[in-house]
Amino acid sequence: MLNRETCYRALLGRDVRFDGRFFTAVRTTGIYCRPICPARFPKPENCTFYATAAEAQQAGYRPCLRCRPEVAPNLAAWRGTGAVVERAMALIEAGALDSSSVDQLAGRLGLGERQLRRLFVQHVGVSPLAIAQARRVHLAKQLVTETALSLADVALASGFGSIRRFNHCFQQLYGQPPSLLRRPKSSADGNVFPSLDRAHQGTISLLLPYCAPYDWPGMVQFFAARALDGIEAVREHAYARTISVGTATGFVLVRPAAGRHCETALQATISLTSWAVLPQVVRQLKEMFDLHADPQVINRHLAHDPLLGQSVRMRPGLRVPGGWNGFEVGVRAILGQQITVAGGRRLGSRLVDHFGNPVSAHLDLPGDMPRLIRLFPAPERIAEADLTVLGMPRSRAQTINALARAALSDPLLFAASLPLEESVARLKRIPGIGDWTAQYIAMRALRHPDAFPAGDVALQNAAGKANGQKPSETKLRTQADAWQPWRAYAAQHLWSGPAPLGPLTDSLCTAKDLVAT
């Protein structure tokens, strides 16, 4: 339950730390806003506070056109309330209800439909369908505002089954058709949305919000050290790569956003052969750059630990870098077994060069970035391939073959909706994959915040520097119990070590008074 007094104080301060944690609905206007909205402050007696935008919409309020709730960080209070709800929300975010029913969603979670609805009302305040509807309409509003895609393409890309339903939902929520919400090309926002002029070329740009602080330098440093020739290019200011989703292919270019109302967002330039996969691309980018993380909650838990405290204070915006998809992360993890990061990168680049399909189109990249010419090999391409030609041990090549076959035969192998223990167990059934590799994949690909590869030598060495003695795997795992449920972030701090604050970081802060006790 939200604390009204604290929410209103945050509203008066337009405190960015509270952005995404609640929404303010104003009875006199029928509109709901983010805490940072520049509009005139409403009187407290006219305010109702909701934990999610979906709750405000279900109560009959319209989204504010000035502060744009659709680009608020996704930091709803349901996070951490229950594993089943979080897994269900991950599936909905991935589009599970775009073509399936709530009953089918419940079945994937091992629940009955009524039980799932009851859990959602208890933890989220609205039904699963209301969450799915809010997700679709928010992405659609962002596409209408930030791109020049045709309205038919917007309807397709945001998961609506038809243009008629898309128009109806927009009219119902915003009180006007989507065509009237188009941002004029003469906008004074300083070219924040360059795709307004080039959507006809198959390229758009979207804002990807995050909760500050955000350690962009740490993120690009991680990607730069592991960038594979031909599919990735990394510079201090940008990350670019080729992508594939199903039969669709394309490119992405991610960099810090610039312009008004963009201080806490990355900007993704996306080029695709089919806009139907855009929701999945956006979801995978958010996971890859760990944009759903709530650093205030994580830091509050880890900051007082004697081993982690200094790093947390120095790098409060540290995230856990991910990968494009589970299979790619898995292959790269196997390639990196028992060799240096540079060695794993060289093997990965050879794999791409030998087995990666070429791409015909290209994305205009900044002048100092190399052209991207290949896709990462799909499981079908390397399931039976002789990978020893790349110069790796036969046992490692066979493990990658086995991973590819498992990815083709087991649709749940890289399912983020599974509990951590089940995900790790599935991966460890593959010959050649032990606990370290399974935990690493769960951490970087499946986004399990509590994954922890305790057998990692670098983690043990980092822990040993503070303790004066390198701990065993068992002792480190015992020590890490105190870091639950954020052991993945603890591992990232140990790997990264303290460093000066980067340009997208801020001081450590908390919002513990937001929830009424």
Short mmCIF file of N, CA and C in Angstrom, two decimals, residues 354-459:
data_model
loop_
_atom_site.label_atom_id
_atom_site.label_comp_id
_atom_site.label_asym_id
_atom_site.label_seq_id
_atom_site.Cartn_x
_atom_site.Cartn_y
_atom_site.Cartn_z
N HIS A 354 32.90 -18.19 -39.58
CA HIS A 354 32.72 -19.48 -40.27
C HIS A 354 31.25 -19.84 -40.46
N PHE A 355 30.41 -19.55 -39.46
CA PHE A 355 29.05 -20.08 -39.47
C PHE A 355 27.95 -19.02 -39.44
N GLY A 356 28.29 -17.76 -39.29
CA GLY A 356 27.28 -16.71 -39.25
C GLY A 356 26.79 -16.34 -40.64
N ASN A 357 25.48 -16.26 -40.81
CA ASN A 357 24.92 -15.87 -42.11
C ASN A 357 25.19 -14.40 -42.38
N PRO A 358 25.49 -14.05 -43.63
CA PRO A 358 25.73 -12.63 -43.95
C PRO A 358 24.43 -11.85 -43.95
N VAL A 359 24.53 -10.55 -43.70
CA VAL A 359 23.37 -9.65 -43.78
C VAL A 359 23.55 -8.78 -45.01
N SER A 360 22.43 -8.56 -45.72
CA SER A 360 22.52 -7.80 -46.96
C SER A 360 22.39 -6.30 -46.73
N ALA A 361 21.51 -5.92 -45.80
CA ALA A 361 21.31 -4.49 -45.54
C ALA A 361 22.37 -4.00 -44.56
N HIS A 362 22.35 -2.72 -44.26
CA HIS A 362 23.26 -2.17 -43.27
C HIS A 362 22.61 -0.99 -42.58
N LEU A 363 23.10 -0.68 -41.38
CA LEU A 363 22.62 0.45 -40.60
C LEU A 363 23.69 1.53 -40.61
N ASP A 364 23.25 2.78 -40.80
CA ASP A 364 24.21 3.88 -40.77
C ASP A 364 24.74 4.05 -39.36
N LEU A 365 26.01 3.75 -39.16
CA LEU A 365 26.65 3.85 -37.86
C LEU A 365 27.54 5.08 -37.81
N PRO A 366 27.86 5.55 -36.61
CA PRO A 366 28.84 6.63 -36.50
C PRO A 366 30.12 6.27 -37.25
N GLY A 367 30.80 7.29 -37.78
CA GLY A 367 31.92 7.07 -38.68
C GLY A 367 33.05 6.24 -38.14
N ASP A 368 33.22 6.20 -36.81
CA ASP A 368 34.35 5.46 -36.26
C ASP A 368 34.00 4.02 -35.91
N MET A 369 32.81 3.54 -36.33
CA MET A 369 32.41 2.17 -36.02
C MET A 369 32.48 1.31 -37.29
N PRO A 370 32.98 0.08 -37.18
CA PRO A 370 33.09 -0.80 -38.35
C PRO A 370 31.72 -1.29 -38.82
N ARG A 371 31.64 -1.69 -40.08
CA ARG A 371 30.40 -2.23 -40.62
C ARG A 371 30.11 -3.60 -40.01
N LEU A 372 28.84 -3.89 -39.87
CA LEU A 372 28.40 -5.17 -39.32
C LEU A 372 27.87 -6.01 -40.47
N ILE A 373 28.40 -7.21 -40.63
CA ILE A 373 28.14 -7.96 -41.87
C ILE A 373 27.56 -9.35 -41.65
N ARG A 374 27.49 -9.81 -40.38
CA ARG A 374 27.00 -11.17 -40.16
C ARG A 374 26.04 -11.24 -38.97
N LEU A 375 25.32 -12.36 -38.90
CA LEU A 375 24.46 -12.67 -37.77
C LEU A 375 25.13 -13.74 -36.92
N PHE A 376 24.80 -13.76 -35.62
CA PHE A 376 25.31 -14.85 -34.79
C PHE A 376 24.67 -16.15 -35.26
N PRO A 377 25.43 -17.24 -35.35
CA PRO A 377 24.88 -18.50 -35.86
C PRO A 377 23.69 -18.99 -35.05
N ALA A 378 22.66 -19.45 -35.75
CA ALA A 378 21.49 -20.02 -35.11
C ALA A 378 21.78 -21.46 -34.68
N PRO A 379 20.99 -22.01 -33.74
CA PRO A 379 21.23 -23.40 -33.30
C PRO A 379 21.24 -24.39 -34.47
N GLU A 380 20.34 -24.18 -35.44
CA GLU A 380 20.27 -25.10 -36.58
C GLU A 380 21.60 -25.15 -37.36
N ARG A 381 22.30 -24.04 -37.34
CA ARG A 381 23.53 -23.93 -38.14
C ARG A 381 24.69 -24.71 -37.52
N ILE A 382 24.70 -24.83 -36.21
CA ILE A 382 25.88 -25.43 -35.57
C ILE A 382 25.57 -26.68 -34.75
N ALA A 383 24.32 -27.16 -34.81
CA ALA A 383 23.97 -28.34 -34.02
C ALA A 383 24.82 -29.55 -34.39
N GLU A 384 25.14 -29.70 -35.66
CA GLU A 384 25.93 -30.85 -36.11
C GLU A 384 27.24 -30.43 -36.77
N ALA A 385 27.61 -29.17 -36.66
CA ALA A 385 28.81 -28.67 -37.33
C ALA A 385 30.07 -29.13 -36.61
N ASP A 386 31.15 -29.27 -37.36
CA ASP A 386 32.45 -29.61 -36.78
C ASP A 386 33.11 -28.30 -36.34
N LEU A 387 33.04 -28.02 -35.06
CA LEU A 387 33.55 -26.75 -34.54
C LEU A 387 35.02 -26.81 -34.18
N THR A 388 35.61 -27.99 -34.29
CA THR A 388 37.04 -28.08 -33.97
C THR A 388 37.89 -27.31 -34.98
N VAL A 389 37.32 -26.99 -36.15
CA VAL A 389 38.06 -26.21 -37.15
C VAL A 389 38.37 -24.81 -36.64
N LEU A 390 37.68 -24.40 -35.56
CA LEU A 390 37.91 -23.07 -35.00
C LEU A 390 39.10 -23.05 -34.06
N GLY A 391 39.66 -24.22 -33.76
CA GLY A 391 40.82 -24.27 -32.88
C GLY A 391 40.48 -24.46 -31.42
N MET A 392 39.32 -25.05 -31.14
CA MET A 392 38.93 -25.31 -29.75
C MET A 392 39.01 -26.80 -29.46
N PRO A 393 39.11 -27.18 -28.19
CA PRO A 393 39.14 -28.60 -27.84
C PRO A 393 37.86 -29.31 -28.29
N ARG A 394 37.98 -30.57 -28.67
CA ARG A 394 36.83 -31.33 -29.15
C ARG A 394 35.72 -31.38 -28.10
N SER A 395 36.09 -31.51 -26.83
CA SER A 395 35.06 -31.58 -25.78
C SER A 395 34.23 -30.30 -25.73
N ARG A 396 34.88 -29.17 -25.91
CA ARG A 396 34.15 -27.90 -25.88
C ARG A 396 33.26 -27.77 -27.12
N ALA A 397 33.77 -28.20 -28.26
CA ALA A 397 32.97 -28.17 -29.49
C ALA A 397 31.74 -29.05 -29.34
N GLN A 398 31.90 -30.21 -28.74
CA GLN A 398 30.76 -31.12 -28.55
C GLN A 398 29.74 -30.54 -27.58
N THR A 399 30.20 -29.79 -26.58
CA THR A 399 29.27 -29.14 -25.65
C THR A 399 28.43 -28.10 -26.37
N ILE A 400 29.04 -27.32 -27.27
CA ILE A 400 28.27 -26.33 -28.03
C ILE A 400 27.28 -27.03 -28.95
N ASN A 401 27.70 -28.14 -29.60
CA ASN A 401 26.76 -28.93 -30.41
C ASN A 401 25.58 -29.39 -29.56
N ALA A 402 25.86 -29.88 -28.36
CA ALA A 402 24.80 -30.38 -27.48
C ALA A 402 23.88 -29.25 -27.04
N LEU A 403 24.44 -28.08 -26.77
CA LEU A 403 23.62 -26.93 -26.40
C LEU A 403 22.69 -26.55 -27.54
N ALA A 404 23.20 -26.56 -28.77
CA ALA A 404 22.37 -26.22 -29.93
C ALA A 404 21.23 -27.22 -30.09
N ARG A 405 21.52 -28.51 -29.94
CA ARG A 405 20.47 -29.52 -30.06
C ARG A 405 19.44 -29.37 -28.95
N ALA A 406 19.89 -29.06 -27.74
CA ALA A 406 18.96 -28.86 -26.63
C ALA A 406 18.08 -27.64 -26.87
N ALA A 407 18.65 -26.57 -27.43
CA ALA A 407 17.87 -25.37 -27.72
C ALA A 407 16.78 -25.66 -28.74
N LEU A 408 17.07 -26.55 -29.69
CA LEU A 408 16.08 -26.90 -30.71
C LEU A 408 14.99 -27.82 -30.18
N SER A 409 15.32 -28.66 -29.20
CA SER A 409 14.37 -29.67 -28.72
C SER A 409 13.62 -29.25 -27.46
N ASP A 410 14.15 -28.30 -26.71
CA ASP A 410 13.55 -27.90 -25.43
C ASP A 410 13.17 -26.42 -25.47
N PRO A 411 11.90 -26.09 -25.72
CA PRO A 411 11.49 -24.69 -25.81
C PRO A 411 11.61 -23.93 -24.50
N LEU A 412 11.77 -24.65 -23.38
CA LEU A 412 11.88 -23.99 -22.08
C LEU A 412 13.32 -23.85 -21.60
N LEU A 413 14.28 -24.24 -22.44
CA LEU A 413 15.67 -24.22 -22.00
C LEU A 413 16.11 -22.82 -21.58
N PHE A 414 15.68 -21.81 -22.31
CA PHE A 414 16.07 -20.44 -21.99
C PHE A 414 14.86 -19.60 -21.57
N ALA A 415 13.87 -20.24 -20.95
CA ALA A 415 12.66 -19.55 -20.53
C ALA A 415 12.91 -18.80 -19.22
N ALA A 416 12.79 -17.48 -19.27
CA ALA A 416 12.99 -16.67 -18.07
C ALA A 416 11.87 -16.86 -17.06
N SER A 417 10.77 -17.49 -17.46
CA SER A 417 9.64 -17.68 -16.56
C SER A 417 9.86 -18.81 -15.56
N LEU A 418 10.89 -19.62 -15.75
CA LEU A 418 11.15 -20.73 -14.84
C LEU A 418 11.90 -20.27 -13.60
N PRO A 419 11.71 -20.93 -12.46
CA PRO A 419 12.51 -20.61 -11.27
C PRO A 419 13.99 -20.86 -11.53
N LEU A 420 14.84 -20.17 -10.79
CA LEU A 420 16.28 -20.29 -10.97
C LEU A 420 16.74 -21.74 -10.88
N GLU A 421 16.29 -22.46 -9.86
CA GLU A 421 16.75 -23.83 -9.65
C GLU A 421 16.40 -24.72 -10.84
N GLU A 422 15.20 -24.55 -11.40
CA GLU A 422 14.80 -25.37 -12.54
C GLU A 422 15.59 -25.00 -13.79
N SER A 423 15.82 -23.70 -13.99
CA SER A 423 16.61 -23.27 -15.15
C SER A 423 18.02 -23.86 -15.09
N VAL A 424 18.65 -23.78 -13.92
CA VAL A 424 20.00 -24.32 -13.77
C VAL A 424 20.01 -25.83 -13.97
N ALA A 425 19.00 -26.51 -13.44
CA ALA A 425 18.94 -27.97 -13.58
C ALA A 425 18.81 -28.38 -15.04
N ARG A 426 17.99 -27.68 -15.80
CA ARG A 426 17.83 -27.99 -17.22
C ARG A 426 19.15 -27.83 -17.97
N LEU A 427 19.84 -26.75 -17.69
CA LEU A 427 21.10 -26.48 -18.38
C LEU A 427 22.17 -27.51 -18.01
N LYS A 428 22.19 -27.93 -16.75
CA LYS A 428 23.23 -28.87 -16.30
C LYS A 428 23.01 -30.29 -16.83
N ARG A 429 21.84 -30.55 -17.39
CA ARG A 429 21.64 -31.86 -18.02
C ARG A 429 22.42 -31.99 -19.33
N ILE A 430 22.86 -30.88 -19.88
CA ILE A 430 23.61 -30.89 -21.14
C ILE A 430 25.05 -31.28 -20.84
N PRO A 431 25.59 -32.30 -21.50
CA PRO A 431 26.97 -32.72 -21.25
C PRO A 431 27.95 -31.57 -21.46
N GLY A 432 28.80 -31.36 -20.47
CA GLY A 432 29.81 -30.31 -20.57
C GLY A 432 29.42 -29.01 -19.89
N ILE A 433 28.17 -28.90 -19.44
CA ILE A 433 27.72 -27.70 -18.74
C ILE A 433 27.59 -28.01 -17.26
N GLY A 434 28.40 -27.34 -16.46
CA GLY A 434 28.36 -27.50 -15.02
C GLY A 434 27.68 -26.32 -14.35
N ASP A 435 27.85 -26.22 -13.05
CA ASP A 435 27.15 -25.18 -12.30
C ASP A 435 27.61 -23.78 -12.70
N TRP A 436 28.92 -23.60 -12.93
CA TRP A 436 29.41 -22.26 -13.29
C TRP A 436 28.74 -21.76 -14.56
N THR A 437 28.75 -22.58 -15.61
CA THR A 437 28.17 -22.16 -16.89
C THR A 437 26.68 -21.94 -16.76
N ALA A 438 25.99 -22.85 -16.05
CA ALA A 438 24.54 -22.72 -15.90
C ALA A 438 24.17 -21.46 -15.13
N GLN A 439 24.88 -21.17 -14.05
CA GLN A 439 24.60 -19.96 -13.28
C GLN A 439 24.92 -18.71 -14.10
N TYR A 440 25.98 -18.76 -14.88
CA TYR A 440 26.37 -17.62 -15.71
C TYR A 440 25.28 -17.33 -16.75
N ILE A 441 24.76 -18.37 -17.39
CA ILE A 441 23.69 -18.19 -18.37
C ILE A 441 22.44 -17.66 -17.68
N ALA A 442 22.10 -18.21 -16.52
CA ALA A 442 20.93 -17.74 -15.78
C ALA A 442 21.06 -16.27 -15.40
N MET A 443 22.26 -15.85 -15.11
CA MET A 443 22.53 -14.48 -14.69
C MET A 443 22.43 -13.50 -15.86
N ARG A 444 23.07 -13.83 -16.98
CA ARG A 444 23.18 -12.88 -18.09
C ARG A 444 22.09 -13.02 -19.14
N ALA A 445 21.53 -14.20 -19.31
CA ALA A 445 20.53 -14.41 -20.35
C ALA A 445 19.12 -14.52 -19.79
N LEU A 446 18.96 -15.25 -18.70
CA LEU A 446 17.63 -15.47 -18.14
C LEU A 446 17.24 -14.41 -17.13
N ARG A 447 18.18 -13.51 -16.80
CA ARG A 447 17.95 -12.36 -15.93
C ARG A 447 17.51 -12.75 -14.53
N HIS A 448 18.03 -13.86 -14.02
CA HIS A 448 17.75 -14.24 -12.63
C HIS A 448 18.64 -13.39 -11.72
N PRO A 449 18.08 -12.49 -10.91
CA PRO A 449 18.90 -11.59 -10.10
C PRO A 449 19.66 -12.29 -8.99
N ASP A 450 19.30 -13.54 -8.70
CA ASP A 450 19.97 -14.25 -7.60
C ASP A 450 20.93 -15.33 -8.10
N ALA A 451 21.14 -15.40 -9.42
CA ALA A 451 22.11 -16.37 -9.94
C ALA A 451 23.50 -16.01 -9.45
N PHE A 452 24.29 -17.02 -9.14
CA PHE A 452 25.61 -16.75 -8.56
C PHE A 452 26.57 -17.89 -8.87
N PRO A 453 27.54 -17.69 -9.78
CA PRO A 453 28.51 -18.74 -10.11
C PRO A 453 29.63 -18.80 -9.07
N ALA A 454 29.36 -19.42 -7.95
CA ALA A 454 30.30 -19.42 -6.82
C ALA A 454 31.63 -20.08 -7.17
N GLY A 455 31.66 -20.91 -8.21
CA GLY A 455 32.90 -21.56 -8.58
C GLY A 455 33.82 -20.69 -9.42
N ASP A 456 33.42 -19.47 -9.70
CA ASP A 456 34.24 -18.59 -10.53
C ASP A 456 35.50 -18.16 -9.77
N VAL A 457 36.66 -18.38 -10.38
CA VAL A 457 37.93 -18.08 -9.71
C VAL A 457 38.08 -16.58 -9.46
N ALA A 458 37.63 -15.76 -10.42
CA ALA A 458 37.76 -14.31 -10.24
C ALA A 458 36.92 -13.83 -9.06
N LEU A 459 35.74 -14.41 -8.87
CA LEU A 459 34.92 -14.04 -7.70
C LEU A 459 35.63 -14.45 -6.41
#
